[in-house]
């Protein structure tokens, strides 16, 4: 659990390592990384869209009504 909290995606037990298990672990790790990059790119795209839209927009917590973010048009 401690290793996972430091960013490890998987772990392999030495006595159980085979070429198939190692290949699977590397493949999954690579795919997981690619998906994380896609998610970050998507988040950045929508964040930019939110900021650049000319209409005032805000995001708030529905339970507390605390404002989480507002775009530039709302500030203006």
PDB file of N, CA and C in Angstrom:
ATOM      1  N   UNK A   1       0.826  -1.192   0.000  1.00  0.00           N
ATOM      2  CA  UNK A   1       0.000   0.000   0.000  1.00  0.00           C
ATOM      3  C   UNK A   1       0.871   1.256   0.000  1.00  0.00           C
ATOM      4  N   UNK A   2       1.959   1.218   0.741  1.00  0.00           N
ATOM      5  CA  UNK A   2       2.837   2.378   0.801  1.00  0.00           C
ATOM      6  C   UNK A   2       3.444   2.665  -0.571  1.00  0.00           C
ATOM      7  N   UNK A   3       3.837   1.611  -1.286  1.00  0.00           N
ATOM      8  CA  UNK A   3       4.406   1.788  -2.631  1.00  0.00           C
ATOM      9  C   UNK A   3       3.381   2.395  -3.571  1.00  0.00           C
ATOM     10  N   UNK A   4       2.139   1.948  -3.481  1.00  0.00           N
ATOM     11  CA  UNK A   4       1.087   2.493  -4.328  1.00  0.00           C
ATOM     12  C   UNK A   4       0.848   3.964  -4.028  1.00  0.00           C
ATOM     13  N   UNK A   5       0.960   4.352  -2.764  1.00  0.00           N
ATOM     14  CA  UNK A   5       0.769   5.752  -2.403  1.00  0.00           C
ATOM     15  C   UNK A   5       1.894   6.637  -2.948  1.00  0.00           C
ATOM     16  N   UNK A   6       3.041   6.042  -3.251  1.00  0.00           N
ATOM     17  CA  UNK A   6       4.152   6.786  -3.841  1.00  0.00           C
ATOM     18  C   UNK A   6       4.084   6.814  -5.362  1.00  0.00           C
ATOM     19  N   UNK A   7       3.053   6.184  -5.950  1.00  0.00           N
ATOM     20  CA  UNK A   7       2.865   6.254  -7.389  1.00  0.00           C
ATOM     21  C   UNK A   7       3.088   4.961  -8.137  1.00  0.00           C
ATOM     22  N   UNK A   8       3.429   3.893  -7.439  1.00  0.00           N
ATOM     23  CA  UNK A   8       3.590   2.604  -8.122  1.00  0.00           C
ATOM     24  C   UNK A   8       2.238   2.165  -8.666  1.00  0.00           C
ATOM     25  N   UNK A   9       2.241   1.611  -9.867  1.00  0.00           N
ATOM     26  CA  UNK A   9       0.991   1.185 -10.501  1.00  0.00           C
ATOM     27  C   UNK A   9       0.715  -0.293 -10.267  1.00  0.00           C
ATOM     28  N   UNK A  10       1.735  -1.042  -9.993  1.00  0.00           N
ATOM     29  CA  UNK A  10       1.593  -2.481  -9.886  1.00  0.00           C
ATOM     30  C   UNK A  10       2.774  -3.002  -9.078  1.00  0.00           C
ATOM     31  N   UNK A  11       2.683  -4.228  -8.656  1.00  0.00           N
ATOM     32  CA  UNK A  11       3.818  -4.863  -8.008  1.00  0.00           C
ATOM     33  C   UNK A  11       3.868  -6.318  -8.442  1.00  0.00           C
ATOM     34  N   UNK A  12       5.060  -6.847  -8.463  1.00  0.00           N
ATOM     35  CA  UNK A  12       5.275  -8.235  -8.863  1.00  0.00           C
ATOM     36  C   UNK A  12       6.044  -8.943  -7.760  1.00  0.00           C
ATOM     37  N   UNK A  13       5.634 -10.153  -7.466  1.00  0.00           N
ATOM     38  CA  UNK A  13       6.349 -10.953  -6.476  1.00  0.00           C
ATOM     39  C   UNK A  13       7.451 -11.725  -7.194  1.00  0.00           C
ATOM     40  N   UNK A  14       8.674 -11.629  -6.691  1.00  0.00           N
ATOM     41  CA  UNK A  14       9.818 -12.257  -7.360  1.00  0.00           C
ATOM     42  C   UNK A  14       9.620 -13.739  -7.672  1.00  0.00           C
ATOM     43  N   UNK A  15       9.124 -14.530  -6.752  1.00  0.00           N
ATOM     44  CA  UNK A  15       8.998 -15.958  -7.066  1.00  0.00           C
ATOM     45  C   UNK A  15       7.970 -16.258  -8.162  1.00  0.00           C
ATOM     46  N   UNK A  16       7.072 -15.295  -8.430  1.00  0.00           N
ATOM     47  CA  UNK A  16       6.003 -15.545  -9.395  1.00  0.00           C
ATOM     48  C   UNK A  16       6.221 -14.855 -10.740  1.00  0.00           C
ATOM     49  N   UNK A  17       7.356 -14.201 -10.938  1.00  0.00           N
ATOM     50  CA  UNK A  17       7.591 -13.469 -12.178  1.00  0.00           C
ATOM     51  C   UNK A  17       7.865 -14.446 -13.322  1.00  0.00           C
ATOM     52  N   UNK A  18       7.098 -14.254 -14.382  1.00  0.00           N
ATOM     53  CA  UNK A  18       7.334 -14.979 -15.632  1.00  0.00           C
ATOM     54  C   UNK A  18       7.379 -13.937 -16.736  1.00  0.00           C
ATOM     55  N   UNK A  19       7.803 -14.336 -17.911  1.00  0.00           N
ATOM     56  CA  UNK A  19       7.856 -13.374 -19.017  1.00  0.00           C
ATOM     57  C   UNK A  19       6.453 -12.872 -19.356  1.00  0.00           C
ATOM     58  N   UNK A  20       5.462 -13.739 -19.264  1.00  0.00           N
ATOM     59  CA  UNK A  20       4.087 -13.332 -19.570  1.00  0.00           C
ATOM     60  C   UNK A  20       3.578 -12.306 -18.559  1.00  0.00           C
ATOM     61  N   UNK A  21       3.818 -12.564 -17.288  1.00  0.00           N
ATOM     62  CA  UNK A  21       3.365 -11.647 -16.241  1.00  0.00           C
ATOM     63  C   UNK A  21       4.099 -10.314 -16.357  1.00  0.00           C
ATOM     64  N   UNK A  22       5.383 -10.351 -16.627  1.00  0.00           N
ATOM     65  CA  UNK A  22       6.160  -9.119 -16.782  1.00  0.00           C
ATOM     66  C   UNK A  22       5.665  -8.327 -17.990  1.00  0.00           C
ATOM     67  N   UNK A  23       5.429  -9.003 -19.101  1.00  0.00           N
ATOM     68  CA  UNK A  23       4.936  -8.339 -20.309  1.00  0.00           C
ATOM     69  C   UNK A  23       3.574  -7.698 -20.036  1.00  0.00           C
ATOM     70  N   UNK A  24       2.688  -8.427 -19.378  1.00  0.00           N
ATOM     71  CA  UNK A  24       1.358  -7.916 -19.054  1.00  0.00           C
ATOM     72  C   UNK A  24       1.456  -6.689 -18.153  1.00  0.00           C
ATOM     73  N   UNK A  25       2.313  -6.734 -17.161  1.00  0.00           N
ATOM     74  CA  UNK A  25       2.479  -5.622 -16.240  1.00  0.00           C
ATOM     75  C   UNK A  25       3.000  -4.375 -16.957  1.00  0.00           C
ATOM     76  N   UNK A  26       3.973  -4.562 -17.825  1.00  0.00           N
ATOM     77  CA  UNK A  26       4.535  -3.430 -18.583  1.00  0.00           C
ATOM     78  C   UNK A  26       3.488  -2.867 -19.539  1.00  0.00           C
ATOM     79  N   UNK A  27       2.755  -3.741 -20.214  1.00  0.00           N
ATOM     80  CA  UNK A  27       1.718  -3.293 -21.152  1.00  0.00           C
ATOM     81  C   UNK A  27       0.640  -2.506 -20.426  1.00  0.00           C
ATOM     82  N   UNK A  28       0.148  -3.026 -19.302  1.00  0.00           N
ATOM     83  CA  UNK A  28      -0.879  -2.326 -18.535  1.00  0.00           C
ATOM     84  C   UNK A  28      -0.372  -0.981 -18.029  1.00  0.00           C
ATOM     85  N   UNK A  29       0.856  -0.957 -17.567  1.00  0.00           N
ATOM     86  CA  UNK A  29       1.432   0.286 -17.062  1.00  0.00           C
ATOM     87  C   UNK A  29       1.538   1.330 -18.169  1.00  0.00           C
ATOM     88  N   UNK A  30       1.977   0.905 -19.341  1.00  0.00           N
ATOM     89  CA  UNK A  30       2.096   1.809 -20.483  1.00  0.00           C
ATOM     90  C   UNK A  30       0.731   2.349 -20.888  1.00  0.00           C
ATOM     91  N   UNK A  31      -0.262   1.481 -20.960  1.00  0.00           N
ATOM     92  CA  UNK A  31      -1.616   1.907 -21.328  1.00  0.00           C
ATOM     93  C   UNK A  31      -2.204   2.838 -20.276  1.00  0.00           C
ATOM     94  N   UNK A  32      -1.968   2.539 -19.023  1.00  0.00           N
ATOM     95  CA  UNK A  32      -2.449   3.384 -17.934  1.00  0.00           C
ATOM     96  C   UNK A  32      -1.846   4.784 -18.049  1.00  0.00           C
ATOM     97  N   UNK A  33      -0.569   4.859 -18.361  1.00  0.00           N
ATOM     98  CA  UNK A  33       0.102   6.150 -18.513  1.00  0.00           C
ATOM     99  C   UNK A  33      -0.482   6.925 -19.697  1.00  0.00           C
ATOM    100  N   UNK A  34      -0.690   6.243 -20.824  1.00  0.00           N
ATOM    101  CA  UNK A  34      -1.273   6.903 -21.999  1.00  0.00           C
ATOM    102  C   UNK A  34      -2.656   7.455 -21.672  1.00  0.00           C
ATOM    103  N   UNK A  35      -3.451   6.686 -20.933  1.00  0.00           N
ATOM    104  CA  UNK A  35      -4.791   7.146 -20.567  1.00  0.00           C
ATOM    105  C   UNK A  35      -4.739   8.337 -19.628  1.00  0.00           C
ATOM    106  N   UNK A  36      -3.786   8.344 -18.708  1.00  0.00           N
ATOM    107  CA  UNK A  36      -3.642   9.493 -17.808  1.00  0.00           C
ATOM    108  C   UNK A  36      -3.271  10.754 -18.575  1.00  0.00           C
ATOM    109  N   UNK A  37      -2.409  10.615 -19.577  1.00  0.00           N
ATOM    110  CA  UNK A  37      -2.031  11.757 -20.413  1.00  0.00           C
ATOM    111  C   UNK A  37      -3.260  12.282 -21.151  1.00  0.00           C
ATOM    112  N   UNK A  38      -4.075  11.381 -21.705  1.00  0.00           N
ATOM    113  CA  UNK A  38      -5.290  11.790 -22.414  1.00  0.00           C
ATOM    114  C   UNK A  38      -6.261  12.509 -21.476  1.00  0.00           C
ATOM    115  N   UNK A  39      -6.392  12.014 -20.265  1.00  0.00           N
ATOM    116  CA  UNK A  39      -7.283  12.650 -19.289  1.00  0.00           C
ATOM    117  C   UNK A  39      -6.792  14.048 -18.946  1.00  0.00           C
ATOM    118  N   UNK A  40      -5.496  14.190 -18.729  1.00  0.00           N
ATOM    119  CA  UNK A  40      -4.943  15.510 -18.400  1.00  0.00           C
ATOM    120  C   UNK A  40      -5.122  16.479 -19.557  1.00  0.00           C
ATOM    121  N   UNK A  41      -4.924  16.014 -20.795  1.00  0.00           N
ATOM    122  CA  UNK A  41      -5.126  16.867 -21.971  1.00  0.00           C
ATOM    123  C   UNK A  41      -6.585  17.300 -22.073  1.00  0.00           C
ATOM    124  N   UNK A  42      -7.500  16.380 -21.813  1.00  0.00           N
ATOM    125  CA  UNK A  42      -8.926  16.690 -21.861  1.00  0.00           C
ATOM    126  C   UNK A  42      -9.302  17.702 -20.785  1.00  0.00           C
ATOM    127  N   UNK A  43      -8.786  17.510 -19.593  1.00  0.00           N
ATOM    128  CA  UNK A  43      -9.062  18.458 -18.507  1.00  0.00           C
ATOM    129  C   UNK A  43      -8.559  19.850 -18.859  1.00  0.00           C
ATOM    130  N   UNK A  44      -7.381  19.920 -19.441  1.00  0.00           N
ATOM    131  CA  UNK A  44      -6.804  21.212 -19.830  1.00  0.00           C
ATOM    132  C   UNK A  44      -7.641  21.871 -20.923  1.00  0.00           C
ATOM    133  N   UNK A  45      -8.105  21.078 -21.865  1.00  0.00           N
ATOM    134  CA  UNK A  45      -8.939  21.584 -22.961  1.00  0.00           C
ATOM    135  C   UNK A  45     -10.221  22.211 -22.411  1.00  0.00           C
ATOM    136  N   UNK A  46     -10.903  21.512 -21.526  1.00  0.00           N
ATOM    137  CA  UNK A  46     -12.148  22.025 -20.976  1.00  0.00           C
ATOM    138  C   UNK A  46     -11.927  23.167 -19.999  1.00  0.00           C
ATOM    139  N   UNK A  47     -10.806  23.172 -19.322  1.00  0.00           N
ATOM    140  CA  UNK A  47     -10.478  24.292 -18.442  1.00  0.00           C
ATOM    141  C   UNK A  47     -10.283  25.559 -19.273  1.00  0.00           C
ATOM    142  N   UNK A  48      -9.569  25.435 -20.396  1.00  0.00           N
ATOM    143  CA  UNK A  48      -9.366  26.578 -21.288  1.00  0.00           C
ATOM    144  C   UNK A  48     -10.689  27.052 -21.884  1.00  0.00           C
ATOM    145  N   UNK A  49     -11.533  26.110 -22.283  1.00  0.00           N
ATOM    146  CA  UNK A  49     -12.845  26.457 -22.824  1.00  0.00           C
ATOM    147  C   UNK A  49     -13.662  27.218 -21.777  1.00  0.00           C
ATOM    148  N   UNK A  50     -13.662  26.736 -20.562  1.00  0.00           N
ATOM    149  CA  UNK A  50     -14.384  27.386 -19.466  1.00  0.00           C
ATOM    150  C   UNK A  50     -13.891  28.811 -19.262  1.00  0.00           C
ATOM    151  N   UNK A  51     -12.589  29.007 -19.274  1.00  0.00           N
ATOM    152  CA  UNK A  51     -12.028  30.335 -19.036  1.00  0.00           C
ATOM    153  C   UNK A  51     -12.277  31.297 -20.199  1.00  0.00           C
ATOM    154  N   UNK A  52     -12.301  30.801 -21.425  1.00  0.00           N
ATOM    155  CA  UNK A  52     -12.361  31.678 -22.592  1.00  0.00           C
ATOM    156  C   UNK A  52     -13.776  31.969 -23.090  1.00  0.00           C
ATOM    157  N   UNK A  53     -14.771  31.267 -22.602  1.00  0.00           N
ATOM    158  CA  UNK A  53     -16.139  31.509 -23.056  1.00  0.00           C
ATOM    159  C   UNK A  53     -16.551  32.924 -22.644  1.00  0.00           C
ATOM    160  N   UNK A  54     -17.232  33.665 -23.521  1.00  0.00           N
ATOM    161  CA  UNK A  54     -17.545  35.066 -23.205  1.00  0.00           C
ATOM    162  C   UNK A  54     -18.700  35.246 -22.211  1.00  0.00           C
ATOM    163  N   UNK A  55     -19.397  34.187 -21.880  1.00  0.00           N
ATOM    164  CA  UNK A  55     -20.498  34.283 -20.918  1.00  0.00           C
ATOM    165  C   UNK A  55     -20.002  33.980 -19.511  1.00  0.00           C
ATOM    166  N   UNK A  56     -20.546  34.681 -18.513  1.00  0.00           N
ATOM    167  CA  UNK A  56     -20.141  34.401 -17.134  1.00  0.00           C
ATOM    168  C   UNK A  56     -20.528  32.979 -16.734  1.00  0.00           C
ATOM    169  N   UNK A  57     -19.584  32.261 -16.190  1.00  0.00           N
ATOM    170  CA  UNK A  57     -19.821  30.889 -15.726  1.00  0.00           C
ATOM    171  C   UNK A  57     -19.133  30.704 -14.386  1.00  0.00           C
ATOM    172  N   UNK A  58     -19.719  29.876 -13.560  1.00  0.00           N
ATOM    173  CA  UNK A  58     -19.109  29.554 -12.283  1.00  0.00           C
ATOM    174  C   UNK A  58     -19.393  28.103 -11.939  1.00  0.00           C
ATOM    175  N   UNK A  59     -18.518  27.565 -11.122  1.00  0.00           N
ATOM    176  CA  UNK A  59     -18.657  26.199 -10.631  1.00  0.00           C
ATOM    177  C   UNK A  59     -18.703  26.301  -9.111  1.00  0.00           C
ATOM    178  N   UNK A  60     -19.706  25.639  -8.536  1.00  0.00           N
ATOM    179  CA  UNK A  60     -19.833  25.707  -7.081  1.00  0.00           C
ATOM    180  C   UNK A  60     -20.209  24.347  -6.523  1.00  0.00           C
ATOM    181  N   UNK A  61     -19.921  24.178  -5.253  1.00  0.00           N
ATOM    182  CA  UNK A  61     -20.266  22.960  -4.532  1.00  0.00           C
ATOM    183  C   UNK A  61     -21.753  23.008  -4.226  1.00  0.00           C
ATOM    184  N   UNK A  62     -22.491  22.031  -4.687  1.00  0.00           N
ATOM    185  CA  UNK A  62     -23.952  22.043  -4.553  1.00  0.00           C
ATOM    186  C   UNK A  62     -24.411  21.943  -3.100  1.00  0.00           C
ATOM    187  N   UNK A  63     -23.600  21.354  -2.242  1.00  0.00           N
ATOM    188  CA  UNK A  63     -23.997  21.212  -0.834  1.00  0.00           C
ATOM    189  C   UNK A  63     -23.706  22.465  -0.025  1.00  0.00           C
ATOM    190  N   UNK A  64     -22.540  23.057  -0.253  1.00  0.00           N
ATOM    191  CA  UNK A  64     -22.148  24.212   0.559  1.00  0.00           C
ATOM    192  C   UNK A  64     -22.357  25.543  -0.162  1.00  0.00           C
ATOM    193  N   UNK A  65     -22.614  25.477  -1.476  1.00  0.00           N
ATOM    194  CA  UNK A  65     -22.728  26.662  -2.334  1.00  0.00           C
ATOM    195  C   UNK A  65     -21.426  27.461  -2.403  1.00  0.00           C
ATOM    196  N   UNK A  66     -20.330  26.843  -1.994  1.00  0.00           N
ATOM    197  CA  UNK A  66     -19.015  27.476  -2.043  1.00  0.00           C
ATOM    198  C   UNK A  66     -18.543  27.524  -3.496  1.00  0.00           C
ATOM    199  N   UNK A  67     -18.124  28.700  -3.958  1.00  0.00           N
ATOM    200  CA  UNK A  67     -17.621  28.837  -5.331  1.00  0.00           C
ATOM    201  C   UNK A  67     -16.284  28.132  -5.470  1.00  0.00           C
ATOM    202  N   UNK A  68     -16.191  27.258  -6.432  1.00  0.00           N
ATOM    203  CA  UNK A  68     -14.948  26.526  -6.683  1.00  0.00           C
ATOM    204  C   UNK A  68     -14.119  27.188  -7.770  1.00  0.00           C
ATOM    205  N   UNK A  69     -14.811  27.790  -8.757  1.00  0.00           N
ATOM    206  CA  UNK A  69     -14.103  28.441  -9.853  1.00  0.00           C
ATOM    207  C   UNK A  69     -15.069  29.371 -10.574  1.00  0.00           C
ATOM    208  N   UNK A  70     -14.564  30.458 -11.107  1.00  0.00           N
ATOM    209  CA  UNK A  70     -15.335  31.347 -11.977  1.00  0.00           C
ATOM    210  C   UNK A  70     -14.466  31.679 -13.177  1.00  0.00           C
ATOM    211  N   UNK A  71     -15.101  31.963 -14.308  1.00  0.00           N
ATOM    212  CA  UNK A  71     -14.306  32.320 -15.473  1.00  0.00           C
ATOM    213  C   UNK A  71     -14.068  33.839 -15.500  1.00  0.00           C
ATOM    214  N   UNK A  72     -13.253  34.263 -16.444  1.00  0.00           N
ATOM    215  CA  UNK A  72     -12.892  35.687 -16.537  1.00  0.00           C
ATOM    216  C   UNK A  72     -14.104  36.566 -16.791  1.00  0.00           C
ATOM    217  N   UNK A  73     -15.067  36.075 -17.584  1.00  0.00           N
ATOM    218  CA  UNK A  73     -16.264  36.875 -17.869  1.00  0.00           C
ATOM    219  C   UNK A  73     -17.071  37.125 -16.599  1.00  0.00           C
ATOM    220  N   UNK A  74     -17.120  36.168 -15.709  1.00  0.00           N
ATOM    221  CA  UNK A  74     -17.846  36.346 -14.452  1.00  0.00           C
ATOM    222  C   UNK A  74     -17.144  37.359 -13.564  1.00  0.00           C
ATOM    223  N   UNK A  75     -15.841  37.373 -13.592  1.00  0.00           N
ATOM    224  CA  UNK A  75     -15.087  38.351 -12.788  1.00  0.00           C
ATOM    225  C   UNK A  75     -15.311  39.760 -13.320  1.00  0.00           C
ATOM    226  N   UNK A  76     -15.309  39.875 -14.654  1.00  0.00           N
ATOM    227  CA  UNK A  76     -15.523  41.187 -15.280  1.00  0.00           C
ATOM    228  C   UNK A  76     -16.929  41.673 -14.991  1.00  0.00           C
TER     229      UNK A  76
END
